[in-house]
PDB file of C-alpha atoms and ligand atoms in Angstrom:
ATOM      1  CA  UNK A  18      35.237  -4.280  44.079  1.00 94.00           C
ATOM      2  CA  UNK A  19      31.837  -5.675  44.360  1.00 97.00           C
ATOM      3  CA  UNK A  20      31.931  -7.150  47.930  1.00 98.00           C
ATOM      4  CA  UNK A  21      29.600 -10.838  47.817  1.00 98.00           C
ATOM      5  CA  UNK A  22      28.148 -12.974  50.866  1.00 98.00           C
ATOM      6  CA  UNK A  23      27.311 -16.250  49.988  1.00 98.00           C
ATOM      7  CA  UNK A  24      25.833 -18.074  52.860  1.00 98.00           C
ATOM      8  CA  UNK A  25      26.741 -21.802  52.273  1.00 98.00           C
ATOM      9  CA  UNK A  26      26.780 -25.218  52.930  1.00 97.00           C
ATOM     10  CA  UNK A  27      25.951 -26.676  49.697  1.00 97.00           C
ATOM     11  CA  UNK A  28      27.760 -28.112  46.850  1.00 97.00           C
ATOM     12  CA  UNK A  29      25.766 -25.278  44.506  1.00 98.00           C
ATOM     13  CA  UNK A  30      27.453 -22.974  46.737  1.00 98.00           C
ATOM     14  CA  UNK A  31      31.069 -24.210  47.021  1.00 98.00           C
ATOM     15  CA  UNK A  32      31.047 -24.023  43.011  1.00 98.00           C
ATOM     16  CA  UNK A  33      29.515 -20.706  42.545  1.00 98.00           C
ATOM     17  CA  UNK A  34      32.199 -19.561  45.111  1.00 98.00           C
ATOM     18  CA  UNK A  35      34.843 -21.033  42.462  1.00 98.00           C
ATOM     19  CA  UNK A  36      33.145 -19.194  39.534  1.00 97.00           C
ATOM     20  CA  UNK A  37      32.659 -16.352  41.226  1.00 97.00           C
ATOM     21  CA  UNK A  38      36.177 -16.092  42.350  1.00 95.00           C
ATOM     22  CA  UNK A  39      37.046 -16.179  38.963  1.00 91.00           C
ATOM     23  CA  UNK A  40      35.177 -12.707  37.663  1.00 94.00           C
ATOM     24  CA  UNK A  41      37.038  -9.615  37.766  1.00 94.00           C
ATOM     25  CA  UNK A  42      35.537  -6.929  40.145  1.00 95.00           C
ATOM     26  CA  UNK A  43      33.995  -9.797  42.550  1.00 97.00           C
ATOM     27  CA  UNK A  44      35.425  -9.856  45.863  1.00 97.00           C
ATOM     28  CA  UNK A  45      33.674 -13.275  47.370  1.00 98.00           C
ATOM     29  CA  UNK A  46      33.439 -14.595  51.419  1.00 98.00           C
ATOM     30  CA  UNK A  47      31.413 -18.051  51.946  1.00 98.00           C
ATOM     31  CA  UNK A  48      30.015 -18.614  55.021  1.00 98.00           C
ATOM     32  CA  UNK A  49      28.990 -21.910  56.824  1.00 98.00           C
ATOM     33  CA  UNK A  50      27.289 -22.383  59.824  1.00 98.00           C
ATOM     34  CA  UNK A  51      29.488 -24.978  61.348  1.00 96.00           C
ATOM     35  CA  UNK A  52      27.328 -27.844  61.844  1.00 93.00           C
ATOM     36  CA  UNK A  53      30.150 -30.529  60.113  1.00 92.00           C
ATOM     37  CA  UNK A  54      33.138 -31.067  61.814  1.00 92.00           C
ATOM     38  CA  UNK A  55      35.050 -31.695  58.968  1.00 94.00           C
ATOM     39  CA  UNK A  56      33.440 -29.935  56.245  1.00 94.00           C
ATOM     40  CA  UNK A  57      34.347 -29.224  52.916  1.00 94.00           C
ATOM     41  CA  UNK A  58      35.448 -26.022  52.539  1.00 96.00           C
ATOM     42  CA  UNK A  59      34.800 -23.680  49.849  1.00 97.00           C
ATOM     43  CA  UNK A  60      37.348 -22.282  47.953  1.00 95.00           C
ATOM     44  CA  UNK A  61      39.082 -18.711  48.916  1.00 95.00           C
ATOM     45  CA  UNK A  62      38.046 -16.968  52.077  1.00 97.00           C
ATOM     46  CA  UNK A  63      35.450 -18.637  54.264  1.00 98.00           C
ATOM     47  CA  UNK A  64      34.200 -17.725  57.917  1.00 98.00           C
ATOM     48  CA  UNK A  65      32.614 -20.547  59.729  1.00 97.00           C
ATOM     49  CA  UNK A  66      29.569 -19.925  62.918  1.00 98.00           C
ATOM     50  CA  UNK A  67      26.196 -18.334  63.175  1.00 98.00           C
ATOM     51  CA  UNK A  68      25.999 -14.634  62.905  1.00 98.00           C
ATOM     52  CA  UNK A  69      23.292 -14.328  66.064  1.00 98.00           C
ATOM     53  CA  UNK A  70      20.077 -13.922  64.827  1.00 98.00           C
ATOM     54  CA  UNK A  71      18.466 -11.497  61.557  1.00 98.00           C
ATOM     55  CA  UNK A  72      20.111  -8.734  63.135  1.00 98.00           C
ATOM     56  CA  UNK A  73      23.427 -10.055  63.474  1.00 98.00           C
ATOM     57  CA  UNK A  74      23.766 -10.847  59.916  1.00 98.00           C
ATOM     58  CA  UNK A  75      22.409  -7.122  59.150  1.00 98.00           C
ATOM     59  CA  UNK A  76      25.660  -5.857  61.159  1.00 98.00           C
ATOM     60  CA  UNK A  77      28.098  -8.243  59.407  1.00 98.00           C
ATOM     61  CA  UNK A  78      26.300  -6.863  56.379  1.00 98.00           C
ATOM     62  CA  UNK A  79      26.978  -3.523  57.363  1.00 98.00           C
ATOM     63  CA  UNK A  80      30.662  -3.956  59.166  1.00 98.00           C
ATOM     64  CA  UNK A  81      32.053  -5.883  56.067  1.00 98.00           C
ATOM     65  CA  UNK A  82      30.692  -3.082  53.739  1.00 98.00           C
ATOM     66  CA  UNK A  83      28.525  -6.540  51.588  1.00 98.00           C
ATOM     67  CA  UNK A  84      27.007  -5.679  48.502  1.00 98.00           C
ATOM     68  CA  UNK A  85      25.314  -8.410  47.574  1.00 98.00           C
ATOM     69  CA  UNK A  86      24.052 -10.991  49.263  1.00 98.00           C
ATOM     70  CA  UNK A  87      23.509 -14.916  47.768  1.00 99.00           C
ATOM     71  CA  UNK A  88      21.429 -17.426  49.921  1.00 98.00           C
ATOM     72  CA  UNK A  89      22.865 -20.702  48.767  1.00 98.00           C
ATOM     73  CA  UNK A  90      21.883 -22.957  51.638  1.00 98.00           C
ATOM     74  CA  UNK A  91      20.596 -26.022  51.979  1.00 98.00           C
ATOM     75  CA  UNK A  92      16.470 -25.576  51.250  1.00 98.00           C
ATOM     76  CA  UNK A  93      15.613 -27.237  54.397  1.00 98.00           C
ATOM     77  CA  UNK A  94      17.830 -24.651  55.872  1.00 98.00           C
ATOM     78  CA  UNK A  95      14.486 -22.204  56.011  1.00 98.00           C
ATOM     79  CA  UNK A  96      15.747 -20.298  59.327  1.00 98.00           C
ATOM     80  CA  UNK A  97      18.677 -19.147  57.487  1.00 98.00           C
ATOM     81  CA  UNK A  98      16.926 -18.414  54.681  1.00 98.00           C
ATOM     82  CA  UNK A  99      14.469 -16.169  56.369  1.00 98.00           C
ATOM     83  CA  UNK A 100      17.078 -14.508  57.999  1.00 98.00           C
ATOM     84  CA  UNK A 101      18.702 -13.552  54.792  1.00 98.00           C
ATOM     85  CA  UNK A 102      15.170 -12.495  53.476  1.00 98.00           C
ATOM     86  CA  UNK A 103      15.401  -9.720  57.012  1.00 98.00           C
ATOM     87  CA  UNK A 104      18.414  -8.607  57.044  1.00 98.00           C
ATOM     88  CA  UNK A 105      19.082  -8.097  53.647  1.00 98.00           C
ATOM     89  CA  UNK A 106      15.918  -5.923  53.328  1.00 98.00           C
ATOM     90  CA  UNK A 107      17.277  -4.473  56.424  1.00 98.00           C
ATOM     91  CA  UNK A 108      20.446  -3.084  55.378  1.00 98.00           C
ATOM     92  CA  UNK A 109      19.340  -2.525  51.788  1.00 98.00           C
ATOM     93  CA  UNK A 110      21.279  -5.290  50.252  1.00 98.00           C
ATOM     94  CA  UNK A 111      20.370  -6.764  47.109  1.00 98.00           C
ATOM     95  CA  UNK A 112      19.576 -11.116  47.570  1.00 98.00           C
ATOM     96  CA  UNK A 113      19.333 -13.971  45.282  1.00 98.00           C
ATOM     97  CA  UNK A 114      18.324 -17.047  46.666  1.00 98.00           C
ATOM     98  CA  UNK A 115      20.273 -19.891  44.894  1.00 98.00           C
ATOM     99  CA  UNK A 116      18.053 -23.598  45.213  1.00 98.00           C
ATOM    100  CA  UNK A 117      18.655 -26.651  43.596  1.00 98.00           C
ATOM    101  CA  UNK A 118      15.398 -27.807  42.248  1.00 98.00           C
ATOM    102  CA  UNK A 119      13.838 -30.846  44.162  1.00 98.00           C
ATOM    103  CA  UNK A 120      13.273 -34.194  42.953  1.00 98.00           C
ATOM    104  CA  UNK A 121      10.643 -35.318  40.692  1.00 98.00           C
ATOM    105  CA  UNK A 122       9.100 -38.928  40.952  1.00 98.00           C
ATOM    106  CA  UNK A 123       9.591 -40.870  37.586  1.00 97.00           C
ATOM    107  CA  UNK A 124       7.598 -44.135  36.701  1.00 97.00           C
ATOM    108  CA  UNK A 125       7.846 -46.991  38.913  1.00 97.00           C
ATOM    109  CA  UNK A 126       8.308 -45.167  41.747  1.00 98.00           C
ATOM    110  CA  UNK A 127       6.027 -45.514  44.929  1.00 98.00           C
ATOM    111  CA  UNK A 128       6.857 -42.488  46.773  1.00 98.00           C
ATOM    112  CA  UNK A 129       4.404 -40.721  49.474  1.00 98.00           C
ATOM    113  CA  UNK A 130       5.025 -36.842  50.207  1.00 98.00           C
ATOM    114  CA  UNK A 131       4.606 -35.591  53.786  1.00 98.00           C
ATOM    115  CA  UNK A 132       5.012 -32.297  55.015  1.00 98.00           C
ATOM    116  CA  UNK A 133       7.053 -32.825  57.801  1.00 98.00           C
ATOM    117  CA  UNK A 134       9.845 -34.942  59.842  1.00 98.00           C
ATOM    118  CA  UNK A 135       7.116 -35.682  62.615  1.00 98.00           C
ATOM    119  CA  UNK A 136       4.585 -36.584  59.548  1.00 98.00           C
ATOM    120  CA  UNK A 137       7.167 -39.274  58.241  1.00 98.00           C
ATOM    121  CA  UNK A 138       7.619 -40.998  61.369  1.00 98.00           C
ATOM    122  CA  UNK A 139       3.800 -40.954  62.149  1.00 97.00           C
ATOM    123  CA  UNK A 140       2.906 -45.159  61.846  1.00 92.00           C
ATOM    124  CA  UNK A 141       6.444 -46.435  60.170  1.00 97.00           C
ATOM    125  CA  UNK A 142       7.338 -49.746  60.454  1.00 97.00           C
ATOM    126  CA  UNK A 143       9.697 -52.642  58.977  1.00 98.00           C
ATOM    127  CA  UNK A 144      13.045 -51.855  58.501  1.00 98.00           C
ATOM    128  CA  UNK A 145      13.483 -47.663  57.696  1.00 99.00           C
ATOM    129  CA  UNK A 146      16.592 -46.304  55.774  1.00 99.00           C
ATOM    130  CA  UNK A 147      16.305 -43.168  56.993  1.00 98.00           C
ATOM    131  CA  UNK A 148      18.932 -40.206  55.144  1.00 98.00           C
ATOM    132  CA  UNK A 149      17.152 -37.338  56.919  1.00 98.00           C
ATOM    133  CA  UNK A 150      20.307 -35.201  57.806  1.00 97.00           C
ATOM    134  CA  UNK A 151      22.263 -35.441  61.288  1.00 96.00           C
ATOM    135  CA  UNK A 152      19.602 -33.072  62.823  1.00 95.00           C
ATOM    136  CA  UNK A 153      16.632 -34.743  61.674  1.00 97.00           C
ATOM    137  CA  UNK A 154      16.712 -37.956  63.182  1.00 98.00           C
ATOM    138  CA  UNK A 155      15.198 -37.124  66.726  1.00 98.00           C
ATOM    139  CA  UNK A 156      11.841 -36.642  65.345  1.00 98.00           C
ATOM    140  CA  UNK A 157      11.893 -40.467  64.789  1.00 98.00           C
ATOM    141  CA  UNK A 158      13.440 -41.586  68.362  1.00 98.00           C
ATOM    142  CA  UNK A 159       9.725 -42.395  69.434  1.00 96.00           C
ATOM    143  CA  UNK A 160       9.003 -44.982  66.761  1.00 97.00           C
ATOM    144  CA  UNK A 161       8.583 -48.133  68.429  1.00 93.00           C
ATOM    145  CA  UNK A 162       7.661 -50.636  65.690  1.00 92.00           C
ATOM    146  CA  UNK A 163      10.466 -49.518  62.869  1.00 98.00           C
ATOM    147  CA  UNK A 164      13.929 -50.493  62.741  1.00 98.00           C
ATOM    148  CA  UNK A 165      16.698 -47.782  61.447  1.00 98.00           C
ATOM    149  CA  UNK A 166      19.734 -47.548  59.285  1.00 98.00           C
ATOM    150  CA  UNK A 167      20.577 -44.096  59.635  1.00 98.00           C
ATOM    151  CA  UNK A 168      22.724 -42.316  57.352  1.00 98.00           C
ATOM    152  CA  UNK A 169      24.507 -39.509  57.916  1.00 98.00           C
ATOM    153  CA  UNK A 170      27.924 -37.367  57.856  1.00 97.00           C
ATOM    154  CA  UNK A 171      28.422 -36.781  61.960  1.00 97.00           C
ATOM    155  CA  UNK A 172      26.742 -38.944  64.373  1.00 97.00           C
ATOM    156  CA  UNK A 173      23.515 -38.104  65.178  1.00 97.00           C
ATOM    157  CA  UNK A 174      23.073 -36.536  68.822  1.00 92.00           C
ATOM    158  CA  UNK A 175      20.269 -38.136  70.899  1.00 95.00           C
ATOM    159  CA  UNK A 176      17.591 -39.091  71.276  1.00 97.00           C
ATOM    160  CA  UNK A 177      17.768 -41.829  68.610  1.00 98.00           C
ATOM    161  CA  UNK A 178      15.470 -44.313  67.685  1.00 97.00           C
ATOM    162  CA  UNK A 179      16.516 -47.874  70.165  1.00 96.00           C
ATOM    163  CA  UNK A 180      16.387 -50.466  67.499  1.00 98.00           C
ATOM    164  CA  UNK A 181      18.895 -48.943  64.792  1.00 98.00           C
ATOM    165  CA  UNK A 182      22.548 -49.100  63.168  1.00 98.00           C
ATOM    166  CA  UNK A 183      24.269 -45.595  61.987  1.00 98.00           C
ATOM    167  CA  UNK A 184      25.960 -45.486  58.761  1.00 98.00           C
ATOM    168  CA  UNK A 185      28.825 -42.410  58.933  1.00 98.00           C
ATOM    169  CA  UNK A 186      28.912 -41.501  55.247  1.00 98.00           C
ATOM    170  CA  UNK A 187      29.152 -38.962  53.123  1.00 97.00           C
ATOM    171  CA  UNK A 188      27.840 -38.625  49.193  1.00 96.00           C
ATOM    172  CA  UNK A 189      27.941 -38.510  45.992  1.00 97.00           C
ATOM    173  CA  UNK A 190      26.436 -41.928  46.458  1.00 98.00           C
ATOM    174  CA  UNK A 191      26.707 -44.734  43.260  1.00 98.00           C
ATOM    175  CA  UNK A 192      23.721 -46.356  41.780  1.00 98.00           C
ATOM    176  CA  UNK A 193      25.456 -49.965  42.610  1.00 98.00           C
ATOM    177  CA  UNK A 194      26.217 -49.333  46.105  1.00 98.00           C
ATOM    178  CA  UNK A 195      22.732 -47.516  47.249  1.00 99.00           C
ATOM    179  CA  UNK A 196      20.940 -51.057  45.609  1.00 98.00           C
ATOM    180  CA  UNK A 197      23.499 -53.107  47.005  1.00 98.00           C
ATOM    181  CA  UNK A 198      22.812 -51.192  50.865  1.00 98.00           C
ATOM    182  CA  UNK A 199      19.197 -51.914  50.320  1.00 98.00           C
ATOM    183  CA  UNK A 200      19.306 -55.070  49.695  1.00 98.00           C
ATOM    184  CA  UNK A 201      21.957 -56.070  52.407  1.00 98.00           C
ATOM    185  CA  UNK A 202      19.789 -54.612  55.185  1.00 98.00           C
ATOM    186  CA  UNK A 203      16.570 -55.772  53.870  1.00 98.00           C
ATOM    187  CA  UNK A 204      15.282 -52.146  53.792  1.00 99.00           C
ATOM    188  CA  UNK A 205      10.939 -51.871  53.319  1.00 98.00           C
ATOM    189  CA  UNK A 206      10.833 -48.349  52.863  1.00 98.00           C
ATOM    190  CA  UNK A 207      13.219 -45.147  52.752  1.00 99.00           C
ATOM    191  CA  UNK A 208      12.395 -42.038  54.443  1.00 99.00           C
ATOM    192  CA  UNK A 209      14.087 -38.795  52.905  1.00 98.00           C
ATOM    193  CA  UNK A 210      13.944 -35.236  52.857  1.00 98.00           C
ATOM    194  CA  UNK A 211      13.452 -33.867  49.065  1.00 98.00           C
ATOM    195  CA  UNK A 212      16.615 -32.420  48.996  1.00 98.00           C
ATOM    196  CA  UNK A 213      17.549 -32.258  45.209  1.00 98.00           C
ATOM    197  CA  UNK A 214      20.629 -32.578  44.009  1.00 97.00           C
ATOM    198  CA  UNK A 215      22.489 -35.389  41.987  1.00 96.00           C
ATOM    199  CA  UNK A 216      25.131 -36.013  44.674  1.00 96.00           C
ATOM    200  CA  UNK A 217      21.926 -37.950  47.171  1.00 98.00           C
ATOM    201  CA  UNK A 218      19.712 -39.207  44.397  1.00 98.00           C
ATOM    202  CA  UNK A 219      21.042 -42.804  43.884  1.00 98.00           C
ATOM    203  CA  UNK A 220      18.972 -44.115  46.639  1.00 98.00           C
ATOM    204  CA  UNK A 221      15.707 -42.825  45.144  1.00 98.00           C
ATOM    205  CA  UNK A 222      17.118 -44.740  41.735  1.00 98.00           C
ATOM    206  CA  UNK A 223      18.400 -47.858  44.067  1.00 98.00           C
ATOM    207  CA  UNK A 224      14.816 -47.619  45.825  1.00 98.00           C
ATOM    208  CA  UNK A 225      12.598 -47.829  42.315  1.00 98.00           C
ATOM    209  CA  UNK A 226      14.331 -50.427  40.572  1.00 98.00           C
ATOM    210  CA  UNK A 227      13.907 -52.493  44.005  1.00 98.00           C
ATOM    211  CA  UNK A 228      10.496 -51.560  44.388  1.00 98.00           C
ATOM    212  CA  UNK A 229      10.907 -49.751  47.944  1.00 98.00           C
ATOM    213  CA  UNK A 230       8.349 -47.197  49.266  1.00 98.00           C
ATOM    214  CA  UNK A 231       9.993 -43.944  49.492  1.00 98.00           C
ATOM    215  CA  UNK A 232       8.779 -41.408  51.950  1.00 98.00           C
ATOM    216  CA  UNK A 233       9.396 -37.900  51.083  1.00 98.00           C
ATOM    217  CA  UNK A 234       9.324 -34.809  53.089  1.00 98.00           C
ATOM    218  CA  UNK A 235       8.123 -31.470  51.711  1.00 98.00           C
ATOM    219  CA  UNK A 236      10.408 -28.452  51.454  1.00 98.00           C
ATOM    220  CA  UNK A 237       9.729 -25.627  54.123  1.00 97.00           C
ATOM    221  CA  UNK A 238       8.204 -22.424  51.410  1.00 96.00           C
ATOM    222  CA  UNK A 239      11.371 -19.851  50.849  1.00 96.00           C
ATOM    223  CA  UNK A 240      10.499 -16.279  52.494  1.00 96.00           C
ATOM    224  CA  UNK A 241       7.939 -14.459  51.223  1.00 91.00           C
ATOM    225  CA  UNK A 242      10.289 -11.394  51.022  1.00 89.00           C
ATOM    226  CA  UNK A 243      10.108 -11.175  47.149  1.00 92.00           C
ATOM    227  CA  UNK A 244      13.615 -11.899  46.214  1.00 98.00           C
ATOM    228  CA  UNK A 245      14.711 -13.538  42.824  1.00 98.00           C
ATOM    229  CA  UNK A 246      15.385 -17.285  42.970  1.00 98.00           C
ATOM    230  CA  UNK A 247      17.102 -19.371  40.571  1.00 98.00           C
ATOM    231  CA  UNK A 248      18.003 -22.973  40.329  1.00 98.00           C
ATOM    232  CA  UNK A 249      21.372 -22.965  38.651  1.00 98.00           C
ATOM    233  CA  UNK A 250      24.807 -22.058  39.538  1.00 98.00           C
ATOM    234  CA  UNK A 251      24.933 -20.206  36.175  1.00 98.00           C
ATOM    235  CA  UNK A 252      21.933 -18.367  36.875  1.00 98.00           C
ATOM    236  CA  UNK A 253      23.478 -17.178  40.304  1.00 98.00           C
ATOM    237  CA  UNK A 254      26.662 -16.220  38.036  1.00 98.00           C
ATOM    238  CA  UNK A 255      24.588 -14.274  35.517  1.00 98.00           C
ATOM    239  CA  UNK A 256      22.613 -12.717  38.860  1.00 98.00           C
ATOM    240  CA  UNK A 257      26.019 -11.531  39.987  1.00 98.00           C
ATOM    241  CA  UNK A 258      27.511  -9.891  36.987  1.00 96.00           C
ATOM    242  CA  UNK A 259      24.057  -8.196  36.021  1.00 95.00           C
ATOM    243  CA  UNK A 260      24.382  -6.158  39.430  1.00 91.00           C
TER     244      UNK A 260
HETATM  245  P1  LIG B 325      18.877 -23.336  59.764  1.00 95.28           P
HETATM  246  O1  LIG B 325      18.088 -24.175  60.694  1.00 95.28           O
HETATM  247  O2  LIG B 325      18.178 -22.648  58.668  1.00 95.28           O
HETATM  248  O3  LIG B 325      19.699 -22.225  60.563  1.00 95.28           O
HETATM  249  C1  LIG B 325      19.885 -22.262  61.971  1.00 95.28           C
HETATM  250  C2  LIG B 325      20.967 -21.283  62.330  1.00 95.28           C
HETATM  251  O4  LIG B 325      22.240 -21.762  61.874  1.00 95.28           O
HETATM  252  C3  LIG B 325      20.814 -19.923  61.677  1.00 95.28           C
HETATM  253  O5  LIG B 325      19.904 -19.115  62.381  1.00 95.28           O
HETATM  254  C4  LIG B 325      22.241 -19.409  61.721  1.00 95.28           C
HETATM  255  O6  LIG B 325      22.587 -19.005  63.037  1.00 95.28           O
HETATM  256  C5  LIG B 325      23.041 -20.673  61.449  1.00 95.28           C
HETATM  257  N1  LIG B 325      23.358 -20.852  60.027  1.00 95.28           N
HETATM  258  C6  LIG B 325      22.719 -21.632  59.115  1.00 95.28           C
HETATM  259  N2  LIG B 325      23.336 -21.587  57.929  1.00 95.28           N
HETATM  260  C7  LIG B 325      24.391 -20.756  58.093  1.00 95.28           C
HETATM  261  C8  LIG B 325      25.429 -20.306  57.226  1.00 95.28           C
HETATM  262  N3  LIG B 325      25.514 -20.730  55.938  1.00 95.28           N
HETATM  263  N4  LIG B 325      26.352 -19.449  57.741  1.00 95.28           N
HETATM  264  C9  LIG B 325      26.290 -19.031  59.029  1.00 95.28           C
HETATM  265  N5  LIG B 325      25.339 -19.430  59.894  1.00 95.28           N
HETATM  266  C10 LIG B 325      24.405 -20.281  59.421  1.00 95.28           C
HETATM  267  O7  LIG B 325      20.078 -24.193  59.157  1.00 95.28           O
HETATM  268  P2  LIG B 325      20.356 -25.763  59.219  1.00 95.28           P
HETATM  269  O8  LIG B 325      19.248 -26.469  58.563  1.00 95.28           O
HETATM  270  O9  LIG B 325      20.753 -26.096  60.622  1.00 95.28           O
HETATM  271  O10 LIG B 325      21.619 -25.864  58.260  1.00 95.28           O
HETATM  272  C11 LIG B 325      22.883 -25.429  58.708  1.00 95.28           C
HETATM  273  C12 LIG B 325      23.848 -25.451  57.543  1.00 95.28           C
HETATM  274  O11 LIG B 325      23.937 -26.752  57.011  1.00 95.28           O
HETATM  275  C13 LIG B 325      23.437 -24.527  56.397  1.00 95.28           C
HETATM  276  O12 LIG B 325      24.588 -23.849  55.982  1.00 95.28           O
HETATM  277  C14 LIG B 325      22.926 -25.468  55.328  1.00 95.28           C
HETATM  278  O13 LIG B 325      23.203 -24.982  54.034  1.00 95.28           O
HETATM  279  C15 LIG B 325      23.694 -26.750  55.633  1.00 95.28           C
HETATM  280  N6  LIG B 325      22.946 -27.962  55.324  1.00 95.28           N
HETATM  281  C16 LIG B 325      21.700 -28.148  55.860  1.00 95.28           C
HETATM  282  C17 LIG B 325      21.021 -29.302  55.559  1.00 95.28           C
HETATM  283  C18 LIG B 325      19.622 -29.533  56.104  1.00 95.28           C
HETATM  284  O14 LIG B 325      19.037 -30.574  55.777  1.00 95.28           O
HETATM  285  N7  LIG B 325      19.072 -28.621  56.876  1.00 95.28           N
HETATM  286  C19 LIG B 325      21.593 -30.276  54.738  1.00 95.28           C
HETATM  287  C20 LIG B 325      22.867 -30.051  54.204  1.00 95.28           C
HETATM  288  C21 LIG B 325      23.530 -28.888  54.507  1.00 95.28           C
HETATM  289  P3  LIG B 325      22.434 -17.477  63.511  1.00 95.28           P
HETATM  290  O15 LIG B 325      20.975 -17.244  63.727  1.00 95.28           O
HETATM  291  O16 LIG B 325      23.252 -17.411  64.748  1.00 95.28           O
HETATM  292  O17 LIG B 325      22.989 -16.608  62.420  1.00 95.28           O
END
């Protein structure tokens, strides 16, 4: 048996874990770092927590005999990512990094890119929808002259932004209910990361047929450790059963 790591968190991941569980020879653990507290669990078997460090990750490498390695995380999650870059080069195992593409602007969109959290919240004002993540709202706490709806799965810890309502949701989001949100709060401008993905990308539909500013913020680069990426869940599969 080909022993597989896929370090998760992501819908991309929870399916390749399905297909992968599927293939004869592939023996398949998904792990998640244990930030939701009531995630959605890939299928078969799944450890949940951080594995301390680069180094830590090279031991469970080592101690559960992995032979391949798949870096499916979010691709804001860069800290992970790096850490997959190290300890897979580390312990000689073999890593694909698995990333949804980002998202592309279309025409009537007003969007403005930024490279960073601290970059988006630099002079906002009106009223902000801000769908940042959980962990990425405290880099806006110190915004004086913007008020926030703030979307996200778990409530955000502080510090949070004074004037502001939170939103406890989780996508897929529909078309009808991101323009209907929108309009309900009287929202100016919407502040995301560019997280890809179809599940999140209603509000960036709901935002251009409104005519809403959209902020978006940069990816973090993957590491430079020369690994293979692909964008597909198929291409991960065909990765797997070509080692
Ligand atoms: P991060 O900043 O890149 O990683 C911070 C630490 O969390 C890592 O050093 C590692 O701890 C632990 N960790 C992260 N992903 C892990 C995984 N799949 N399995 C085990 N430990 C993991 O990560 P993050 O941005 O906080 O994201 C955490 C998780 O949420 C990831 O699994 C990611 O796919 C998912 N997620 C992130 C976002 C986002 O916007 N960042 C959005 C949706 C989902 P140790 O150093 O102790 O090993």
């Amino acid at each position: 048996m080909t022993r597989v790591l896929i370090l998760g968190g992501t819908a991309e991941a929870r399916s390749l874990a399905r297909l992968a569980a599927g293939e004869r020879g592939l023996d398949i653990v998904s792990s998640l770092a244990g930030r939701v507290r009531a995630p959605v669990l890939p299928e078969g078997e799944v450890r949940v927590g951080g594995f301390g460090g680069a180094e830590g990750l090279r031991e469970y490498l080592r101690d559960n005999a992995i032979d391949l390695l798949v870096d499916a995380t979010h691709p804001f999650a860069a800290v992970m990512s790096a850490h997959a870059a190290a300890a897979a080069a580390a312990a000689g195992v073999a890593l694909l990094h698995l990333r949804r593409p980002g998202w592309v602007a279309a025409q009537g969109d007003s969007w403005t890119r930024v490279p960073s959290l601290p970059a988006a919240a630099a002079g906002l004002r009106g009223r902000v929808f801000l769908t940042v993540g959980r962990q990425g709202v405290a880099a806006f706490a110190g915004v004086a002259g913007a008020w926030f709806l703030i979307r996200a799965i778990d409530p955000p810890d502080p510090p949070l932004p004074a004037a502001r309502e939170i939103l406890l949701a989780r996508g897929p989001f529909a078309l009808a209910d991101e323009i209907s949100l929108l309009r309900e709060h009287r929202i100016d401008v919407l502040v995301t990361k560019d997280s890809g993905g179809p599940d999140t990308e209603a509000k960036l539909i709901a935002a251009r047929e409104l005519g809403v500013p959209v902020i978006v913020v940069d990816r973090p680069p993957l590491p430079a450790g020369g690994a293979p990426v692909v964008t597909t869940v198929d291409d991960a599969m065909a990765w797997l059963r070509g080692r």
